[in-house]
Amino acid sequence: MQEFKGLFPLHVLEIPGATAKFFISPEDGYSGEKKKDDETVDSLGPLEKGQVKNESLRELRVEMSKKHKARELDGFGLYLYGVVLRKLDLVKEAVDVFVEATHVLPLHWGAWLELCNLITDKEMLKSLSLPDTWMKEFFLAHIYTELQLIEEALQKYQSLIDAGFSKSTYIMSQIAVAYHNIRDIDKALSIFNELRKQDPYRIENMDTFSNLLYVRSMKPELSYLAHNLCEIDKYRVETCCVIGNYYSLRSQHEKAALYFQRALKLNPRYLGAWTLMGHEYMEMKNTSAAIQAYRHAIEVNKRDYRAWYGLGQTYEILKMPFYCLYYYRRAHQLRPNDSRMLVALGECYEKLNQLVEATKCYWRAYAVGDVEKMALVKLAKLHEQLNEYEEAAQCYIKYVQDICSCGEIVDHHELGTAFRYLAQYYFRRQLWDEASACAQKCCDFNDTREEGKALLRQISQLRSQGETPAADMNVPFFLSAPLSANNTPVRRVLPLNLSSVTP
């Protein structure tokens, strides 16, 4: 709807300085688009793509196609024609028209943004013949961020800063968004805070800032941001999303969903609001509405990995593993180095009893940097299922080492599970010192305390009877001292036949 606002107020559309005039009925143009968007946002039931249509678009396309062939469209006219083609799902034709629009009017950022939404990968980007202008550099930096090519995006933005845009708050906000995309939360928060100091009335990208505050559960800061944006402009989509995040953090999910819906009333193509509304419906256990919201997000932007991931989670709740696998794979294709997607894929393969693929996913998740510190635990449990006790022990040792080295206990239950397995593992191999060290660690956790005490009593009893470790035990690795971050000898975990290529 946003693209058509103000474009159809008169029977004759004439842009000052432009060469084209359009004779368009307001009822056929703007009103048809508004009706379609209202029906799309209001509908909460199952909604297939294309069920709600603006029937006037085909007629509009015919008229504009004639003017395009006659070369009567200027840069603004080409932009409008491209929007019509995109809304009719004529993607290839829309891309060609938007590229033409950037050549005719390079400074029209709207055409660049529309083109950005239609580019699916770097190869497609390279195939386009774009005008050689400074606006192209801004476009490339933006599309690199959208395609999750963050290193290239940051290099582009740095070159723009060096070229004279050092005081640009737009570039600063885009750099913050880039760090947000690679989950460097501290860096992104630091840049956003500096941005707020330089431009306290800025609203653009503040919804992304609120996402970061939400992840860190920073309620006072998020509350202040929401009130501040309300004072500036409460009818902006970003403001509605910030307020929605605030209510979501307070577990008031119905109110949160209401504000995300308000944002979509203002702009039905606002990607973040669709995705966040899907999350809220998931919290309210309304899976059908969540699926609809995520699908709308994908219609707006097929590169939104959060929507694909959300659909995977929804179908996982519905116990439909094959659907779940499809959507997780799509999310993984968009974020190949995101361990969360790989862990989710591994869990899907486990449920489908495809254990080799699951093992590959868990190992790859650990290799790319496991943000949730769960991949090694899941890999160890998988090795236990396969009776691969040596490999399981290696995974648990590496897990303990990683947790201790980062200085935080992320999950007491899983850490206790790791120590319990290692204690039993060494006990079976009559390595009393190592078994005793692990059993003592078990006593630090409620779930494993009794088992740890029982094992310590058995070890004490066997030692008093003069039992000694078997000399011919084939132990590939061992702990020579109580586990710590500094003195845990460990052989590198190498599951059999694992390649770095993800399934």
Coordinates of C-alpha atoms in Angstrom, one line a residue:
M1 CA 0.0 0.0 0.0
Q2 CA 2.8 2.4 0.8
E3 CA 4.0 2.5 -2.8
F4 CA 0.6 3.7 -4.0
K5 CA -0.1 6.3 -1.3
G6 CA -0.4 9.6 -2.9
L7 CA 0.0 8.2 -6.5
F8 CA -3.7 8.0 -7.2
P9 CA -5.3 11.1 -5.7
L10 CA -6.3 12.6 -9.1
H11 CA -7.7 11.3 -12.3
V12 CA -4.6 12.7 -14.0
L13 CA -1.3 11.9 -12.4
E14 CA 1.4 14.4 -13.5
I15 CA 4.8 14.7 -11.8
P16 CA 6.5 18.1 -12.1
G17 CA 9.4 17.8 -14.5
A18 CA 8.3 14.4 -15.7
T19 CA 7.4 13.4 -19.2
A20 CA 4.6 11.0 -18.4
K21 CA 1.0 11.5 -17.5
F22 CA -1.3 8.7 -16.3
F23 CA -5.1 8.7 -16.5
I24 CA -6.0 6.5 -13.6
S25 CA -9.2 6.1 -11.6
P26 CA -8.6 6.4 -7.9
E27 CA -11.1 3.7 -7.2
D28 CA -9.2 1.3 -9.5
G29 CA -5.8 2.0 -8.1
Y30 CA -5.3 3.2 -4.6
S31 CA -8.6 2.0 -3.2
G32 CA -8.1 -1.5 -4.7
E33 CA -4.6 -1.7 -3.1
K34 CA -5.9 -0.4 0.3
K35 CA -8.8 -2.9 0.3
K36 CA -6.4 -5.8 -0.4
D37 CA -3.9 -4.8 2.3
D38 CA -6.7 -4.3 4.9
E39 CA -8.1 -7.8 4.1
T40 CA -4.6 -9.3 4.3
V41 CA -3.8 -7.8 7.8
D42 CA -7.3 -8.4 9.2
S43 CA -7.4 -12.0 8.2
L44 CA -6.3 -14.4 11.0
G45 CA -7.4 -17.7 9.5
P46 CA -5.5 -19.9 7.0
L47 CA -4.7 -17.7 4.0
E48 CA -3.0 -19.0 0.9
K49 CA -0.8 -16.8 -1.2
G50 CA -2.8 -14.8 -3.7
Q51 CA -6.2 -15.4 -2.1
V52 CA -6.6 -11.6 -1.6
K53 CA -5.9 -9.7 -4.7
N54 CA -6.1 -6.2 -6.1
E55 CA -8.1 -6.9 -9.3
S56 CA -7.2 -3.5 -10.8
L57 CA -3.5 -4.3 -11.1
R58 CA -3.8 -6.2 -14.3
E59 CA -5.6 -3.4 -16.0
L60 CA -3.0 -1.0 -14.7
R61 CA -0.2 -3.2 -16.0
V62 CA -1.7 -3.2 -19.5
E63 CA -1.9 0.6 -19.6
M64 CA 1.6 1.1 -18.2
S65 CA 3.1 -1.6 -20.5
K66 CA 1.9 0.4 -23.5
K67 CA 3.6 3.6 -22.2
H68 CA 6.7 1.6 -21.4
K69 CA 7.0 0.3 -25.0
A70 CA 6.5 3.8 -26.3
R71 CA 9.2 5.0 -24.0
E72 CA 6.9 7.5 -22.2
L73 CA 7.9 6.5 -18.7
D74 CA 10.4 8.5 -16.7
G75 CA 12.2 7.3 -13.6
F76 CA 9.2 7.7 -11.3
G77 CA 7.0 6.0 -13.9
L78 CA 9.3 3.1 -14.3
Y79 CA 9.4 2.7 -10.5
L80 CA 5.6 2.6 -10.3
Y81 CA 5.5 0.1 -13.2
G82 CA 8.0 -2.1 -11.4
V83 CA 5.9 -2.1 -8.3
V84 CA 2.9 -3.2 -10.3
L85 CA 4.9 -6.0 -11.9
R86 CA 6.2 -7.1 -8.5
K87 CA 2.7 -7.2 -7.0
L88 CA 1.6 -9.4 -9.9
D89 CA 4.6 -11.8 -9.1
L90 CA 6.2 -11.0 -12.4
V91 CA 9.6 -11.0 -10.8
K92 CA 11.9 -11.1 -13.8
E93 CA 10.1 -8.3 -15.6
A94 CA 10.0 -6.3 -12.4
V95 CA 13.8 -6.7 -11.9
D96 CA 14.4 -5.5 -15.5
V97 CA 12.2 -2.4 -15.0
F98 CA 13.8 -1.5 -11.7
V99 CA 17.2 -1.7 -13.2
E100 CA 16.1 0.5 -16.0
A101 CA 14.6 3.0 -13.4
T102 CA 18.0 3.2 -11.6
H103 CA 19.7 4.1 -14.9
V104 CA 17.1 6.8 -15.7
L105 CA 16.9 8.2 -12.2
P106 CA 19.9 7.0 -10.1
L107 CA 19.1 9.1 -7.1
H108 CA 15.7 7.6 -6.5
W109 CA 16.5 5.3 -3.5
G110 CA 13.0 3.7 -3.6
A111 CA 13.8 1.9 -6.9
W112 CA 17.1 0.6 -5.4
L113 CA 15.3 -0.8 -2.4
E114 CA 12.6 -2.5 -4.5
L115 CA 15.4 -4.1 -6.6
C116 CA 17.1 -5.2 -3.4
N117 CA 14.0 -7.1 -2.3
L118 CA 14.0 -9.1 -5.5
I119 CA 17.6 -10.2 -5.5
T120 CA 18.0 -13.7 -4.2
D121 CA 21.8 -14.3 -4.2
K122 CA 25.2 -12.9 -5.0
E123 CA 25.2 -14.5 -8.5
M124 CA 22.0 -12.8 -9.4
L125 CA 23.4 -9.5 -8.2
K126 CA 26.5 -9.9 -10.4
S127 CA 24.3 -10.5 -13.4
L128 CA 22.6 -7.1 -13.2
S129 CA 23.8 -4.2 -15.2
L130 CA 23.7 -1.3 -12.7
P131 CA 24.6 2.3 -13.3
D132 CA 28.1 3.4 -12.3
T133 CA 27.1 5.9 -9.7
W134 CA 27.9 6.6 -6.0
M135 CA 24.3 5.4 -5.2
K136 CA 25.4 2.0 -6.4
E137 CA 27.9 1.8 -3.5
F138 CA 25.1 2.4 -0.9
F139 CA 23.0 -0.2 -2.7
L140 CA 25.7 -2.8 -2.7
A141 CA 26.4 -2.2 1.0
H142 CA 22.6 -2.6 1.7
I143 CA 22.2 -5.8 -0.4
Y144 CA 25.3 -7.4 1.1
T145 CA 23.7 -6.8 4.6
E146 CA 20.4 -8.4 3.3
L147 CA 22.3 -11.4 1.9
Q148 CA 24.1 -11.9 5.2
L149 CA 27.4 -11.1 3.5
I150 CA 28.3 -9.0 6.5
E151 CA 32.1 -8.7 6.0
E152 CA 31.6 -7.3 2.5
A153 CA 28.9 -5.0 3.8
L154 CA 31.1 -3.6 6.5
Q155 CA 33.9 -3.0 4.0
K156 CA 31.6 -1.1 1.7
Y157 CA 30.3 1.1 4.6
Q158 CA 33.9 1.8 5.7
S159 CA 34.8 2.8 2.2
L160 CA 31.8 5.2 2.1
I161 CA 32.9 6.6 5.5
D162 CA 36.4 7.2 4.1
A163 CA 34.9 8.8 1.0
G164 CA 33.3 11.6 3.0
F165 CA 30.2 10.1 4.7
S166 CA 31.8 9.9 8.2
K167 CA 29.0 11.8 9.9
S168 CA 26.2 9.9 8.2
T169 CA 23.8 8.5 10.8
Y170 CA 22.3 6.2 8.1
I171 CA 25.6 4.5 7.7
M172 CA 26.1 4.2 11.4
S173 CA 22.6 2.6 11.8
Q174 CA 23.3 0.2 8.9
I175 CA 26.6 -0.9 10.6
A176 CA 24.7 -1.5 13.8
V177 CA 22.2 -3.6 11.8
A178 CA 25.0 -5.6 10.3
Y179 CA 26.5 -6.4 13.7
H180 CA 23.0 -7.4 14.9
N181 CA 22.7 -9.8 12.0
I182 CA 25.9 -11.6 13.0
R183 CA 24.7 -11.6 16.7
D184 CA 27.5 -9.4 17.9
I185 CA 25.0 -7.9 20.4
D186 CA 27.5 -5.9 22.5
K187 CA 28.9 -4.1 19.4
A188 CA 25.5 -3.5 18.0
L189 CA 24.2 -2.1 21.2
S190 CA 27.2 0.2 21.6
I191 CA 26.7 1.7 18.1
F192 CA 22.9 2.2 18.6
N193 CA 23.6 4.0 21.9
E194 CA 26.0 6.3 20.2
L195 CA 23.5 6.8 17.4
R196 CA 20.9 7.8 19.9
K197 CA 23.3 10.4 21.3
Q198 CA 24.0 11.9 17.9
D199 CA 20.4 11.8 16.6
P200 CA 18.0 11.5 19.6
Y201 CA 14.9 12.0 17.4
R202 CA 15.8 9.2 15.0
I203 CA 13.1 6.5 14.6
E204 CA 14.5 4.5 11.7
N205 CA 16.0 1.2 12.8
M206 CA 14.9 1.7 16.4
D207 CA 12.9 -1.5 16.1
T208 CA 16.1 -3.4 15.5
F209 CA 17.6 -1.6 18.6
S210 CA 14.5 -2.8 20.6
N211 CA 15.2 -6.4 19.4
L212 CA 18.6 -6.2 20.9
L213 CA 17.3 -4.8 24.2
Y214 CA 14.7 -7.6 24.2
V215 CA 17.3 -10.3 23.8
R216 CA 19.3 -8.9 26.7
S217 CA 16.1 -8.5 28.8
M218 CA 16.9 -4.8 29.4
K219 CA 13.4 -3.8 30.5
P220 CA 14.2 -0.2 31.8
E221 CA 16.0 0.7 28.6
L222 CA 13.3 -0.8 26.4
S223 CA 10.6 1.0 28.4
Y224 CA 12.4 4.3 28.0
L225 CA 12.9 3.8 24.3
A226 CA 9.2 3.0 23.8
H227 CA 8.0 6.1 25.7
N228 CA 10.5 8.3 23.9
L229 CA 9.4 7.1 20.4
C230 CA 5.8 7.6 21.4
E231 CA 6.5 11.3 22.2
I232 CA 8.3 11.7 18.9
D233 CA 5.8 9.9 16.6
K234 CA 3.4 7.2 17.9
Y235 CA 2.1 6.5 14.4
R236 CA 5.3 5.1 13.0
V237 CA 5.7 1.4 12.3
E238 CA 9.0 1.3 14.2
T239 CA 7.3 2.9 17.3
C240 CA 4.5 0.2 17.2
C241 CA 7.2 -2.6 16.9
V242 CA 9.2 -1.2 19.9
I243 CA 6.0 -1.0 22.0
G244 CA 5.2 -4.6 20.9
N245 CA 8.6 -5.8 22.0
Y246 CA 8.1 -4.0 25.3
Y247 CA 4.8 -5.8 26.0
S248 CA 6.3 -9.1 24.8
L249 CA 9.2 -8.8 27.3
R250 CA 6.6 -8.3 30.0
S251 CA 4.8 -11.5 28.7
Q252 CA 1.7 -9.5 27.7
H253 CA 1.6 -11.3 24.3
E254 CA -2.0 -10.2 23.4
K255 CA -1.0 -6.5 23.7
A256 CA 2.2 -7.2 21.8
A257 CA 0.4 -8.8 18.9
L258 CA -2.1 -5.9 18.8
Y259 CA 0.8 -3.4 18.4
F260 CA 2.4 -5.5 15.7
Q261 CA -0.9 -5.5 13.9
R262 CA -1.1 -1.7 14.2
A263 CA 2.3 -1.5 12.6
L264 CA 1.0 -3.7 9.7
K265 CA -2.0 -1.4 9.3
L266 CA 0.4 1.4 8.7
N267 CA 2.6 -0.6 6.4
P268 CA 1.5 -4.1 5.4
R269 CA 4.9 -4.8 3.8
Y270 CA 6.9 -4.1 7.0
L271 CA 8.8 -7.4 7.3
G272 CA 9.8 -7.2 11.0
A273 CA 6.2 -6.8 12.2
W274 CA 5.0 -9.9 10.4
T275 CA 7.9 -12.0 11.9
L276 CA 7.4 -10.6 15.4
M277 CA 3.7 -11.1 15.2
G278 CA 4.4 -14.7 14.3
H279 CA 6.6 -15.1 17.4
E280 CA 3.7 -13.7 19.6
Y281 CA 1.2 -16.1 18.2
M282 CA 3.7 -18.9 18.9
E283 CA 3.8 -17.7 22.5
M284 CA 0.0 -17.7 22.6
K285 CA -0.1 -21.3 21.1
N286 CA -2.0 -20.0 18.1
T287 CA -0.1 -22.1 15.5
S288 CA -2.4 -21.4 12.6
A289 CA -2.1 -17.6 13.0
A290 CA 1.7 -18.0 13.5
I291 CA 2.0 -19.9 10.3
Q292 CA 0.0 -17.3 8.4
A293 CA 2.2 -14.4 9.8
Y294 CA 5.4 -16.2 8.9
R295 CA 4.2 -16.9 5.4
H296 CA 3.3 -13.3 4.9
A297 CA 6.8 -12.4 6.1
I298 CA 8.3 -14.7 3.4
E299 CA 6.0 -13.2 0.8
V300 CA 7.5 -9.8 1.7
N301 CA 11.0 -11.0 1.7
K302 CA 12.0 -14.6 0.9
R303 CA 15.4 -14.0 2.5
D304 CA 14.0 -13.6 6.0
Y305 CA 15.6 -16.6 7.8
R306 CA 13.6 -15.8 11.0
A307 CA 10.4 -16.5 9.2
W308 CA 11.6 -19.8 7.8
Y309 CA 13.0 -20.8 11.2
G310 CA 9.7 -19.8 12.8
L311 CA 7.8 -22.0 10.4
G312 CA 10.1 -24.9 11.3
Q313 CA 9.4 -24.4 15.0
T314 CA 5.7 -24.2 14.4
Y315 CA 5.6 -27.5 12.5
E316 CA 7.8 -29.0 15.1
I317 CA 5.2 -28.2 17.7
L318 CA 2.6 -29.8 15.3
K319 CA 4.8 -32.9 15.2
M320 CA 5.2 -32.7 11.4
P321 CA 8.9 -33.5 11.0
F322 CA 9.1 -33.5 7.2
Y323 CA 7.6 -30.1 6.9
C324 CA 9.8 -29.0 9.8
L325 CA 12.9 -30.3 8.0
Y326 CA 12.1 -28.4 4.8
Y327 CA 11.7 -25.1 6.6
Y328 CA 14.8 -25.5 8.7
R329 CA 16.8 -26.3 5.6
R330 CA 15.6 -23.1 4.0
A331 CA 16.6 -21.2 7.1
H332 CA 20.0 -22.9 7.0
Q333 CA 20.6 -22.0 3.4
L334 CA 20.1 -18.4 4.3
R335 CA 22.3 -18.6 7.4
P336 CA 24.8 -21.4 6.8
N337 CA 27.0 -20.4 9.7
D338 CA 24.3 -20.0 12.3
S339 CA 24.6 -22.9 14.8
R340 CA 20.9 -22.6 15.8
M341 CA 19.8 -23.6 12.4
L342 CA 22.2 -26.5 12.4
V343 CA 21.1 -27.7 15.8
A344 CA 17.4 -27.5 14.7
L345 CA 18.3 -29.5 11.6
G346 CA 20.1 -32.1 13.7
E347 CA 17.1 -32.5 16.0
C348 CA 14.8 -33.0 13.0
Y349 CA 17.1 -35.7 11.5
E350 CA 17.1 -37.4 14.9
K351 CA 13.4 -37.6 15.0
L352 CA 13.4 -39.0 11.5
N353 CA 16.0 -41.6 12.7
Q354 CA 18.6 -40.2 10.2
L355 CA 21.4 -40.3 12.8
V356 CA 24.3 -39.9 10.4
E357 CA 22.9 -36.6 9.1
A358 CA 22.1 -35.5 12.6
T359 CA 25.7 -36.2 13.7
K360 CA 27.0 -34.1 10.8
C361 CA 24.7 -31.2 11.7
Y362 CA 25.7 -31.2 15.4
W363 CA 29.4 -31.4 14.6
R364 CA 29.1 -28.6 12.0
A365 CA 27.1 -26.5 14.6
Y366 CA 30.0 -26.8 17.0
A367 CA 32.6 -26.1 14.3
V368 CA 31.0 -22.8 13.2
G369 CA 30.7 -21.6 16.9
D370 CA 27.8 -22.9 19.0
V371 CA 26.1 -19.9 20.4
E372 CA 23.8 -21.9 22.7
K373 CA 26.5 -24.4 23.8
M374 CA 24.3 -27.3 23.1
A375 CA 25.7 -29.0 20.0
L376 CA 28.4 -31.0 21.8
V377 CA 25.9 -32.3 24.4
K378 CA 23.5 -33.4 21.7
L379 CA 26.3 -35.0 19.7
A380 CA 27.5 -36.8 22.8
K381 CA 24.0 -38.2 23.5
L382 CA 23.8 -39.3 19.9
H383 CA 27.0 -41.2 20.3
E384 CA 25.6 -42.8 23.4
Q385 CA 22.6 -44.0 21.4
L386 CA 25.0 -45.5 18.8
N387 CA 27.0 -47.2 21.6
E388 CA 30.0 -45.1 20.6
Y389 CA 31.2 -44.5 24.2
E390 CA 34.7 -43.2 23.4
E391 CA 33.3 -40.5 21.1
A392 CA 30.6 -39.6 23.6
A393 CA 33.2 -39.1 26.4
Q394 CA 35.3 -36.9 24.1
C395 CA 32.3 -34.7 23.3
Y396 CA 31.4 -34.4 27.0
I397 CA 35.0 -33.5 27.9
K398 CA 35.2 -30.8 25.2
Y399 CA 31.8 -29.5 26.4
V400 CA 33.0 -29.2 30.0
Q401 CA 36.1 -27.5 28.8
D402 CA 34.2 -24.9 26.7
I403 CA 31.8 -24.1 29.5
C404 CA 34.6 -23.7 32.1
S405 CA 36.7 -21.5 29.7
C406 CA 33.9 -19.1 29.0
G407 CA 33.4 -18.5 32.7
E408 CA 29.6 -19.1 32.8
I409 CA 27.4 -22.1 33.6
V410 CA 24.8 -22.0 30.8
D411 CA 22.8 -25.1 31.8
H412 CA 23.4 -26.8 35.2
H413 CA 21.4 -29.9 34.1
E414 CA 23.5 -30.6 31.0
L415 CA 26.8 -29.9 32.8
G416 CA 25.8 -32.3 35.5
T417 CA 24.8 -34.8 32.9
A418 CA 28.3 -34.5 31.3
F419 CA 30.1 -35.1 34.7
R420 CA 27.9 -38.0 35.5
Y421 CA 28.7 -39.7 32.1
L422 CA 32.4 -39.1 32.5
A423 CA 32.4 -40.4 36.1
Q424 CA 30.7 -43.6 35.0
Y425 CA 33.0 -43.8 32.0
Y426 CA 36.2 -43.6 34.1
F427 CA 34.7 -45.9 36.8
R428 CA 34.1 -48.7 34.2
R429 CA 37.7 -48.3 33.1
Q430 CA 38.9 -48.4 36.8
L431 CA 40.5 -44.9 36.5
W432 CA 39.7 -44.1 40.1
D433 CA 41.2 -40.6 40.3
E434 CA 39.5 -39.4 37.2
A435 CA 36.2 -41.0 38.2
S436 CA 36.4 -39.5 41.7
A437 CA 37.1 -36.0 40.3
C438 CA 34.0 -36.2 38.0
A439 CA 31.8 -37.7 40.8
Q440 CA 32.8 -34.8 43.1
K441 CA 31.7 -32.4 40.4
C442 CA 28.3 -34.3 40.2
C443 CA 27.7 -33.4 43.8
D444 CA 27.5 -29.7 42.8
F445 CA 24.2 -30.3 40.9
N446 CA 20.9 -31.3 42.3
D447 CA 20.0 -33.8 39.5
T448 CA 23.3 -35.8 39.9
R449 CA 24.2 -35.2 43.5
E450 CA 23.0 -38.6 44.8
E451 CA 24.6 -40.5 41.9
G452 CA 27.8 -38.7 42.5
K453 CA 27.8 -39.6 46.3
A454 CA 27.0 -43.2 45.5
L455 CA 29.8 -43.4 43.0
L456 CA 32.3 -41.9 45.5
R457 CA 31.3 -44.5 48.1
Q458 CA 31.9 -47.3 45.6
I459 CA 35.3 -45.8 44.6
S460 CA 36.3 -45.5 48.3
Q461 CA 35.3 -49.1 48.9
L462 CA 37.2 -50.5 45.9
R463 CA 40.3 -48.5 46.9
S464 CA 40.2 -49.8 50.4
Q465 CA 40.1 -53.3 48.9
G466 CA 43.2 -52.6 47.0
E467 CA 41.7 -52.6 43.5
T468 CA 44.0 -51.1 40.9
P469 CA 43.4 -50.1 37.3
A470 CA 43.8 -52.8 34.7
A471 CA 47.2 -52.4 33.0
D472 CA 45.9 -53.4 29.6
M473 CA 43.0 -50.9 29.5
N474 CA 42.9 -49.2 26.1
V475 CA 42.1 -45.6 27.2
P476 CA 42.6 -43.1 24.4
F477 CA 42.4 -40.1 26.7
F478 CA 42.2 -39.3 30.4
L479 CA 42.0 -36.6 33.0
S480 CA 45.2 -36.4 35.1
A481 CA 43.6 -33.9 37.5
P482 CA 40.2 -32.5 38.5
L483 CA 38.5 -30.9 35.6
S484 CA 39.2 -27.2 35.0
A485 CA 39.5 -24.8 32.2
N486 CA 43.2 -24.9 32.2
N487 CA 44.3 -28.5 32.7
T488 CA 41.8 -30.7 30.8
P489 CA 43.7 -32.7 28.3
V490 CA 41.5 -33.7 25.5
R491 CA 41.9 -35.2 22.1
R492 CA 40.1 -33.3 19.3
V493 CA 36.6 -34.6 18.7
L494 CA 36.5 -36.1 15.2
P495 CA 33.2 -38.1 14.6
L496 CA 33.7 -40.7 11.9
N497 CA 33.1 -39.8 8.3
L498 CA 32.0 -36.2 8.9
S499 CA 32.5 -33.6 6.2
S500 CA 32.3 -29.9 6.6
V501 CA 29.6 -29.9 4.0
T502 CA 26.2 -29.6 5.7
P503 CA 23.3 -31.8 4.5

